[in-house]
PDB file of N, CA and C in Angstrom:
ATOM      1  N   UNK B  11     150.686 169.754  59.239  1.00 52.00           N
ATOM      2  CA  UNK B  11     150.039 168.543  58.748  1.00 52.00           C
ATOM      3  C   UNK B  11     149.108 167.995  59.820  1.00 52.00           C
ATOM      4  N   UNK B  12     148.061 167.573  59.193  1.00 58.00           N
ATOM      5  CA  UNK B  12     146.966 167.058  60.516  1.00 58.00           C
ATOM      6  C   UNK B  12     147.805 165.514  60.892  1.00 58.00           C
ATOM      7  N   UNK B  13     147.781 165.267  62.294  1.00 59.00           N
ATOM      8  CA  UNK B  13     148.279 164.119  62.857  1.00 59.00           C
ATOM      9  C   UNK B  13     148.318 162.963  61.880  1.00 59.00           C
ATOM     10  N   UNK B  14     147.341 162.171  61.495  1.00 58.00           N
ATOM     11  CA  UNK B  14     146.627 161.452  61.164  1.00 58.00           C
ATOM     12  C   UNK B  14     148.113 160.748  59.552  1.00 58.00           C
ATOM     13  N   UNK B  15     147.677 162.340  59.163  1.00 56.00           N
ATOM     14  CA  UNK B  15     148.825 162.027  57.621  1.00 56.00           C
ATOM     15  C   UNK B  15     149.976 162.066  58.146  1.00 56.00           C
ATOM     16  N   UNK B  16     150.553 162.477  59.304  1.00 55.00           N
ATOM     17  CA  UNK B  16     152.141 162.206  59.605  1.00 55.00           C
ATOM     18  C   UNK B  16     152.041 160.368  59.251  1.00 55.00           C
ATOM     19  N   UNK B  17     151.027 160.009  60.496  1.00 56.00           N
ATOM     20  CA  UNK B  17     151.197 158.911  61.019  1.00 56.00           C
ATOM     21  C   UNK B  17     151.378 157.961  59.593  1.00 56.00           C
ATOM     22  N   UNK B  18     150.455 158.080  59.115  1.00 54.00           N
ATOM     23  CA  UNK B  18     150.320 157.206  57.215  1.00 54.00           C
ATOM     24  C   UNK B  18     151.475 157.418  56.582  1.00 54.00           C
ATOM     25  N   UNK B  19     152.400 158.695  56.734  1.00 62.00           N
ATOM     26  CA  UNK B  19     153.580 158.502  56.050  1.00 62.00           C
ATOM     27  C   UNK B  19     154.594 157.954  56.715  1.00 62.00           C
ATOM     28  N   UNK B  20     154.931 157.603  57.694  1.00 79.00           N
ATOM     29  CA  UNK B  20     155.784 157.372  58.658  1.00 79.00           C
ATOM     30  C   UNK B  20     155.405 155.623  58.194  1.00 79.00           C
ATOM     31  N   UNK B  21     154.309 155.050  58.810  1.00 83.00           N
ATOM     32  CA  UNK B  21     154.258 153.910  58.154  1.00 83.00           C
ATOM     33  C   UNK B  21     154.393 153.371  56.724  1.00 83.00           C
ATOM     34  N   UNK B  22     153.756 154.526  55.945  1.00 83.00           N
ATOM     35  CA  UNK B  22     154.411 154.344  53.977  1.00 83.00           C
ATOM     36  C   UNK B  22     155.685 153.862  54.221  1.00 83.00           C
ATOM     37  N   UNK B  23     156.230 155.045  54.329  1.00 81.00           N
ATOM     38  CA  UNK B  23     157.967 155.115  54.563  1.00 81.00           C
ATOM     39  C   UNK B  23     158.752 153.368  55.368  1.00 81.00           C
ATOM     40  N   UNK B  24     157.893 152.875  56.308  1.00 82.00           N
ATOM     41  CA  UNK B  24     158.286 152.027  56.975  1.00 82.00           C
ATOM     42  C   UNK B  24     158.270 150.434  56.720  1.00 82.00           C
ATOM     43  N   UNK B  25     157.024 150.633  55.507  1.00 84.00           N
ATOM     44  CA  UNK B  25     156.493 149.719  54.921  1.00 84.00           C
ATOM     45  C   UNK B  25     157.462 149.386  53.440  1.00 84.00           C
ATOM     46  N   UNK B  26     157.917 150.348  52.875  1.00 80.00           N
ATOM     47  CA  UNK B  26     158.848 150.530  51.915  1.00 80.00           C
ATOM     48  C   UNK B  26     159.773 150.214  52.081  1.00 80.00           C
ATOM     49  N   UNK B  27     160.742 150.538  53.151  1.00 75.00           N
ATOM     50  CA  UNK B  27     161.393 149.289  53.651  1.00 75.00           C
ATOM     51  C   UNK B  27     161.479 148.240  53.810  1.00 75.00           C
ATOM     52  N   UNK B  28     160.592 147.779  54.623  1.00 79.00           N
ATOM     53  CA  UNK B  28     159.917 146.313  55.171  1.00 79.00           C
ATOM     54  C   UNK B  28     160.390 145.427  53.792  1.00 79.00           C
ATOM     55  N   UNK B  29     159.934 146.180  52.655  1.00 81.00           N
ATOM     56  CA  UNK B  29     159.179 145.281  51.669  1.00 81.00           C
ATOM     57  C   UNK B  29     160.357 145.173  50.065  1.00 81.00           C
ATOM     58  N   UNK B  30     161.318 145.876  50.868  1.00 74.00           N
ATOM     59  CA  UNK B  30     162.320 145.917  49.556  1.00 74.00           C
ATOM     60  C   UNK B  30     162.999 147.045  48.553  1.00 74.00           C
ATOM     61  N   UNK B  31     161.871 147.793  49.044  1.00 67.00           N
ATOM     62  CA  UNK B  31     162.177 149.295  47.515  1.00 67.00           C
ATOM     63  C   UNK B  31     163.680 149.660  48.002  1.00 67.00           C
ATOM     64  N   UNK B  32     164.127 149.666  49.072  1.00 66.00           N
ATOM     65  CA  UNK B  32     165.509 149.652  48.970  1.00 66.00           C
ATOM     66  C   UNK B  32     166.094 148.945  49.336  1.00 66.00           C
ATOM     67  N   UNK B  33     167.148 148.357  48.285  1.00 68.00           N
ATOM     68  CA  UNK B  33     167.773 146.760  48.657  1.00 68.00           C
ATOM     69  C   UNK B  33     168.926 146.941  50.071  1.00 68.00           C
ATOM     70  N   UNK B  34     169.029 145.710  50.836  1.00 70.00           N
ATOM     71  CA  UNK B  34     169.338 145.692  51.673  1.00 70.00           C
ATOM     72  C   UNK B  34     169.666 143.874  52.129  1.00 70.00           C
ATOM     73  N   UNK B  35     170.370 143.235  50.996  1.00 75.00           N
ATOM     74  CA  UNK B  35     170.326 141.937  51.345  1.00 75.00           C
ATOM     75  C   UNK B  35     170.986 141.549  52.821  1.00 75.00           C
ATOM     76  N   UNK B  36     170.490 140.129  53.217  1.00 77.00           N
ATOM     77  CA  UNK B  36     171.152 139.895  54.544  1.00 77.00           C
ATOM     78  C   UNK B  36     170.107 140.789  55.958  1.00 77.00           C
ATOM     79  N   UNK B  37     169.578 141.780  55.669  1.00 75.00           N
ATOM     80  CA  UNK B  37     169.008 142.063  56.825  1.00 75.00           C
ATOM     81  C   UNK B  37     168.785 141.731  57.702  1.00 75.00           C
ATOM     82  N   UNK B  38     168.797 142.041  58.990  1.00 79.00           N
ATOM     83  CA  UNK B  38     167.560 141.467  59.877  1.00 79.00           C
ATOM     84  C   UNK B  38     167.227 142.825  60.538  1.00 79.00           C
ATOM     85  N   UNK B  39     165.450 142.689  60.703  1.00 79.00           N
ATOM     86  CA  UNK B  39     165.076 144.002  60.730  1.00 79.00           C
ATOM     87  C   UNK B  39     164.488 143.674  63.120  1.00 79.00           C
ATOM     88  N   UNK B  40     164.791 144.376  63.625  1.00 84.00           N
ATOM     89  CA  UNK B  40     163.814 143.773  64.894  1.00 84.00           C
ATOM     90  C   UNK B  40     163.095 145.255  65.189  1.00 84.00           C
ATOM     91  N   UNK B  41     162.113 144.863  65.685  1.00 86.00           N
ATOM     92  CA  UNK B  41     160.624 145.792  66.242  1.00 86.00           C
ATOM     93  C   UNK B  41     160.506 145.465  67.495  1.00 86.00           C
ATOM     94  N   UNK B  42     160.493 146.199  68.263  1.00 88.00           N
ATOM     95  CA  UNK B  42     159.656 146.382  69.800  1.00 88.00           C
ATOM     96  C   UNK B  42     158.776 146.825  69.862  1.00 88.00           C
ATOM     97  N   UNK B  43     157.240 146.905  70.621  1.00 89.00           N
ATOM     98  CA  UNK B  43     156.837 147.332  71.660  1.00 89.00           C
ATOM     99  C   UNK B  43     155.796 147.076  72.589  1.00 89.00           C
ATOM    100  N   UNK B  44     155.690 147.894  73.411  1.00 90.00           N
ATOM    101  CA  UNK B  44     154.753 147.442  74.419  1.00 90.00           C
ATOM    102  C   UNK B  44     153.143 147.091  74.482  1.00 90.00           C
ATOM    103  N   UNK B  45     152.980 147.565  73.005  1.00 91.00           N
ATOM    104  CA  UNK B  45     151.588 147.192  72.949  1.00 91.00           C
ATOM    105  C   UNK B  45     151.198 146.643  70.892  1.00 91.00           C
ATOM    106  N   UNK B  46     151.405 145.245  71.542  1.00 90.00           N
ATOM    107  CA  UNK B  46     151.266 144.873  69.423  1.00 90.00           C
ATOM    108  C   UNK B  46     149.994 144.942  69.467  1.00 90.00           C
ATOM    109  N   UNK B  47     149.555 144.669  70.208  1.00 92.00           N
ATOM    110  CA  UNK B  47     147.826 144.871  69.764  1.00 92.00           C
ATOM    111  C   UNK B  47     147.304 146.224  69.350  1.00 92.00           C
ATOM    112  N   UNK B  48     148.071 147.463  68.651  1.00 92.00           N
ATOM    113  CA  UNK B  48     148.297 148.941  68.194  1.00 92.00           C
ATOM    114  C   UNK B  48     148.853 148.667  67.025  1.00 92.00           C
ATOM    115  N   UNK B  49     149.596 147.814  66.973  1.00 90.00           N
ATOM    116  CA  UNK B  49     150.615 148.046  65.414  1.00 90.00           C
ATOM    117  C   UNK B  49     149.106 147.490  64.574  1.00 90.00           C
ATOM    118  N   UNK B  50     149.513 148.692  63.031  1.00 91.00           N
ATOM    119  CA  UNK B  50     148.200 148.595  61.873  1.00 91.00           C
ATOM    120  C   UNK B  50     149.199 146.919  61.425  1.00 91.00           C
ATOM    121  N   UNK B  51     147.698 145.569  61.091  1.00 92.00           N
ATOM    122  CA  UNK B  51     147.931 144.826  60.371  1.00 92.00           C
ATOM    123  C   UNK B  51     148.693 144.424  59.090  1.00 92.00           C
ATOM    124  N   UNK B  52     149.087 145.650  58.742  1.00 90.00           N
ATOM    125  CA  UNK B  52     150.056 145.605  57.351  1.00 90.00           C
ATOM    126  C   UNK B  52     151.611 145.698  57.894  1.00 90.00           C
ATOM    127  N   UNK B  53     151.431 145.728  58.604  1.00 89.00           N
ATOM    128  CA  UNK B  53     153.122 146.233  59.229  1.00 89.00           C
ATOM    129  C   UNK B  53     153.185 144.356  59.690  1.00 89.00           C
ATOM    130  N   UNK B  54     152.832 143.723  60.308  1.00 89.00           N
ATOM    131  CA  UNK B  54     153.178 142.541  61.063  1.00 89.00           C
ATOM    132  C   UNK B  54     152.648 141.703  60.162  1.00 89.00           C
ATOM    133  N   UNK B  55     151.856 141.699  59.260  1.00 90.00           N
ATOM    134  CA  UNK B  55     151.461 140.599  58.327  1.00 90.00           C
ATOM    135  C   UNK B  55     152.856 139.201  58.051  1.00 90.00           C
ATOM    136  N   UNK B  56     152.088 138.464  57.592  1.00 87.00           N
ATOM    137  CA  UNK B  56     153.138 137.356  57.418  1.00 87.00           C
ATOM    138  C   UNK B  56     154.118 137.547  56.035  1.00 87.00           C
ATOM    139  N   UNK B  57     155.603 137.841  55.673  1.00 80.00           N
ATOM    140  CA  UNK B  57     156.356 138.145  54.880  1.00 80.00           C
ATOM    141  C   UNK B  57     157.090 139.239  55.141  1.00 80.00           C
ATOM    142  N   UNK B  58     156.056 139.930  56.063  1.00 83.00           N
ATOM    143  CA  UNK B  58     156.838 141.180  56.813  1.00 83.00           C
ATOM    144  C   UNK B  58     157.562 140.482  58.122  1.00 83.00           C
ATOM    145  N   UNK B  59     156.760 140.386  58.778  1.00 84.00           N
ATOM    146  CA  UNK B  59     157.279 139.604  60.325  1.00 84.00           C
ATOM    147  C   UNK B  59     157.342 138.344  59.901  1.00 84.00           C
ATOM    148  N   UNK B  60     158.696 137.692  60.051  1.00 84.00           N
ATOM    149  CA  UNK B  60     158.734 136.168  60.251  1.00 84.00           C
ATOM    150  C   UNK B  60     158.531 135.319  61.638  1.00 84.00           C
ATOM    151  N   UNK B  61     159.176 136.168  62.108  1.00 87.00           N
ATOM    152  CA  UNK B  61     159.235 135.370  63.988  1.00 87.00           C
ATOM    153  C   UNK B  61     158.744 136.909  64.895  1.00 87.00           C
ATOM    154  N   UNK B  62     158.277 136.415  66.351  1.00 88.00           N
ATOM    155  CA  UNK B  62     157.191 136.866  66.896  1.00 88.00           C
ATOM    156  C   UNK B  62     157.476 136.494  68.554  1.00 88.00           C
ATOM    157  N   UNK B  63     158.289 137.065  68.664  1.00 87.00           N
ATOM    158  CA  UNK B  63     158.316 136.909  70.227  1.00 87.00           C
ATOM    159  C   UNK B  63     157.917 137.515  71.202  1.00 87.00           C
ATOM    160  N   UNK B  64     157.920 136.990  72.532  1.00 86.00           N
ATOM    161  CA  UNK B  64     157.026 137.986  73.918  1.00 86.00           C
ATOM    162  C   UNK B  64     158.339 137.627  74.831  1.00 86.00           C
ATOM    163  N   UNK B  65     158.818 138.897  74.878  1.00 83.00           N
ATOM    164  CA  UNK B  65     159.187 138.403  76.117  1.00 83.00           C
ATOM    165  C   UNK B  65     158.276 139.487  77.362  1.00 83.00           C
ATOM    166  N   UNK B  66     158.404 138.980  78.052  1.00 86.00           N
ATOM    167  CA  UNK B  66     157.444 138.853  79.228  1.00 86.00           C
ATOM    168  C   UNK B  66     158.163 139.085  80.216  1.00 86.00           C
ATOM    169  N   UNK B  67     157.990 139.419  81.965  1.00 90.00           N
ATOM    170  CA  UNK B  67     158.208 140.055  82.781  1.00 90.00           C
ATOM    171  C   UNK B  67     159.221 138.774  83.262  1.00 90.00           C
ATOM    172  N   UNK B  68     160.166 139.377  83.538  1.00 90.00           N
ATOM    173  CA  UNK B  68     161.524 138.190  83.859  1.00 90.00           C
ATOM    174  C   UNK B  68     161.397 138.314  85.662  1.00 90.00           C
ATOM    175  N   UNK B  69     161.846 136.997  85.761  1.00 94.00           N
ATOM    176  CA  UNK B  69     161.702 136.724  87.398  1.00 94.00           C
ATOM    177  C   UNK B  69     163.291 136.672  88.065  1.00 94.00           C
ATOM    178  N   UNK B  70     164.076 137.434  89.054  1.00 95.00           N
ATOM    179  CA  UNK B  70     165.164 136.948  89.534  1.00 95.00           C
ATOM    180  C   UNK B  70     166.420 136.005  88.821  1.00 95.00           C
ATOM    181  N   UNK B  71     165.627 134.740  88.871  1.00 96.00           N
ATOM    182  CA  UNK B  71     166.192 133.439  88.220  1.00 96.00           C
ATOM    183  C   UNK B  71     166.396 134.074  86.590  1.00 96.00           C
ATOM    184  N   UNK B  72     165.846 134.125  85.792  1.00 93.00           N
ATOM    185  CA  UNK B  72     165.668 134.605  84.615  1.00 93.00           C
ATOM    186  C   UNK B  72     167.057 135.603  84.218  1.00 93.00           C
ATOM    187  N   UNK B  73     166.570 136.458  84.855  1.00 91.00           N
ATOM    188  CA  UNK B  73     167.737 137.776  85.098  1.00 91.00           C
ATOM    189  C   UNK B  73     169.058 137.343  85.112  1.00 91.00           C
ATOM    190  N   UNK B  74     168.910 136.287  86.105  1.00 94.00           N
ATOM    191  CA  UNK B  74     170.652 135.305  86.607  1.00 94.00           C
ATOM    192  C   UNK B  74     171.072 134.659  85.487  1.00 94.00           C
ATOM    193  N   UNK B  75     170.268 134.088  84.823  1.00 93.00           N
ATOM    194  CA  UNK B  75     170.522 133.546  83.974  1.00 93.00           C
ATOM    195  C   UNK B  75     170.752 133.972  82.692  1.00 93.00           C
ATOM    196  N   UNK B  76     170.151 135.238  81.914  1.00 89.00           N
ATOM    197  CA  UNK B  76     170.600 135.990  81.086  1.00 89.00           C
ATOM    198  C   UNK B  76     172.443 136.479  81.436  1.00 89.00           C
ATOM    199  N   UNK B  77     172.214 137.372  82.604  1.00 91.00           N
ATOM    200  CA  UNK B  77     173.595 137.793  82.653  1.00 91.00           C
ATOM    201  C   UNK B  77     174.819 136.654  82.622  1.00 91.00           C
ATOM    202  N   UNK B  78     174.646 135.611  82.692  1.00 93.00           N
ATOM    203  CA  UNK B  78     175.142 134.156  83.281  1.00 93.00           C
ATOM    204  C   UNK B  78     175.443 133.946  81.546  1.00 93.00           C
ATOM    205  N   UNK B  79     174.741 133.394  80.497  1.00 92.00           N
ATOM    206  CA  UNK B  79     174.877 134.033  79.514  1.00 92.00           C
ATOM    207  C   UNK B  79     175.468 134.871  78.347  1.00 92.00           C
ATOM    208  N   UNK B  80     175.094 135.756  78.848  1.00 89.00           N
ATOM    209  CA  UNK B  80     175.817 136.792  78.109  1.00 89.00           C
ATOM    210  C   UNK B  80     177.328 137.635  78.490  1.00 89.00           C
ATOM    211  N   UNK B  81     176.877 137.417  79.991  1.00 91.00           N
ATOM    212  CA  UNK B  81     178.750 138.506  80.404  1.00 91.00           C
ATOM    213  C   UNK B  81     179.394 137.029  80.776  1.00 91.00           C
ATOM    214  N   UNK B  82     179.715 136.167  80.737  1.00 74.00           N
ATOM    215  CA  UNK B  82     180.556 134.886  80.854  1.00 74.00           C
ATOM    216  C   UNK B  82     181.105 134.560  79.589  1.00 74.00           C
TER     217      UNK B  82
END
């Protein structure tokens, strides 16, 4: 298969999800990565993505405070 059509089905497929064709009440779906400014506009549109976070390069303090957090 030329690259191009993997990529379109992989997102079909991903988008079909996203969007319901198979039920899945209660979900919560999460996405990473390092570069959103790459993800195609139909994937992050609004109804697909509700919330939208960055996290961003953590400092020392940050770090302390996650683990502080979470293993306590």
């Amino acid at each position: 298969k030329p690259k191009g059509l993997e990529d379109k089905l992989s997102l079909s497929g991903l988008l079909n999800v996203l969007d319901g064709v198979i039920d899945c009440p209660g979900r919560i779906v999460i996405m990473t990565t390092n570069h959103p400014e790459k993800l195609d506009p139909a994937l992050v549109r609004p109804g697909r993505v509700n919330k939208k976070l960055l996290l961003g390069h953590m400092g020392p303090k940050q770090v302390q405070q996650m683990i502080e957090y979470y293993c306590d």
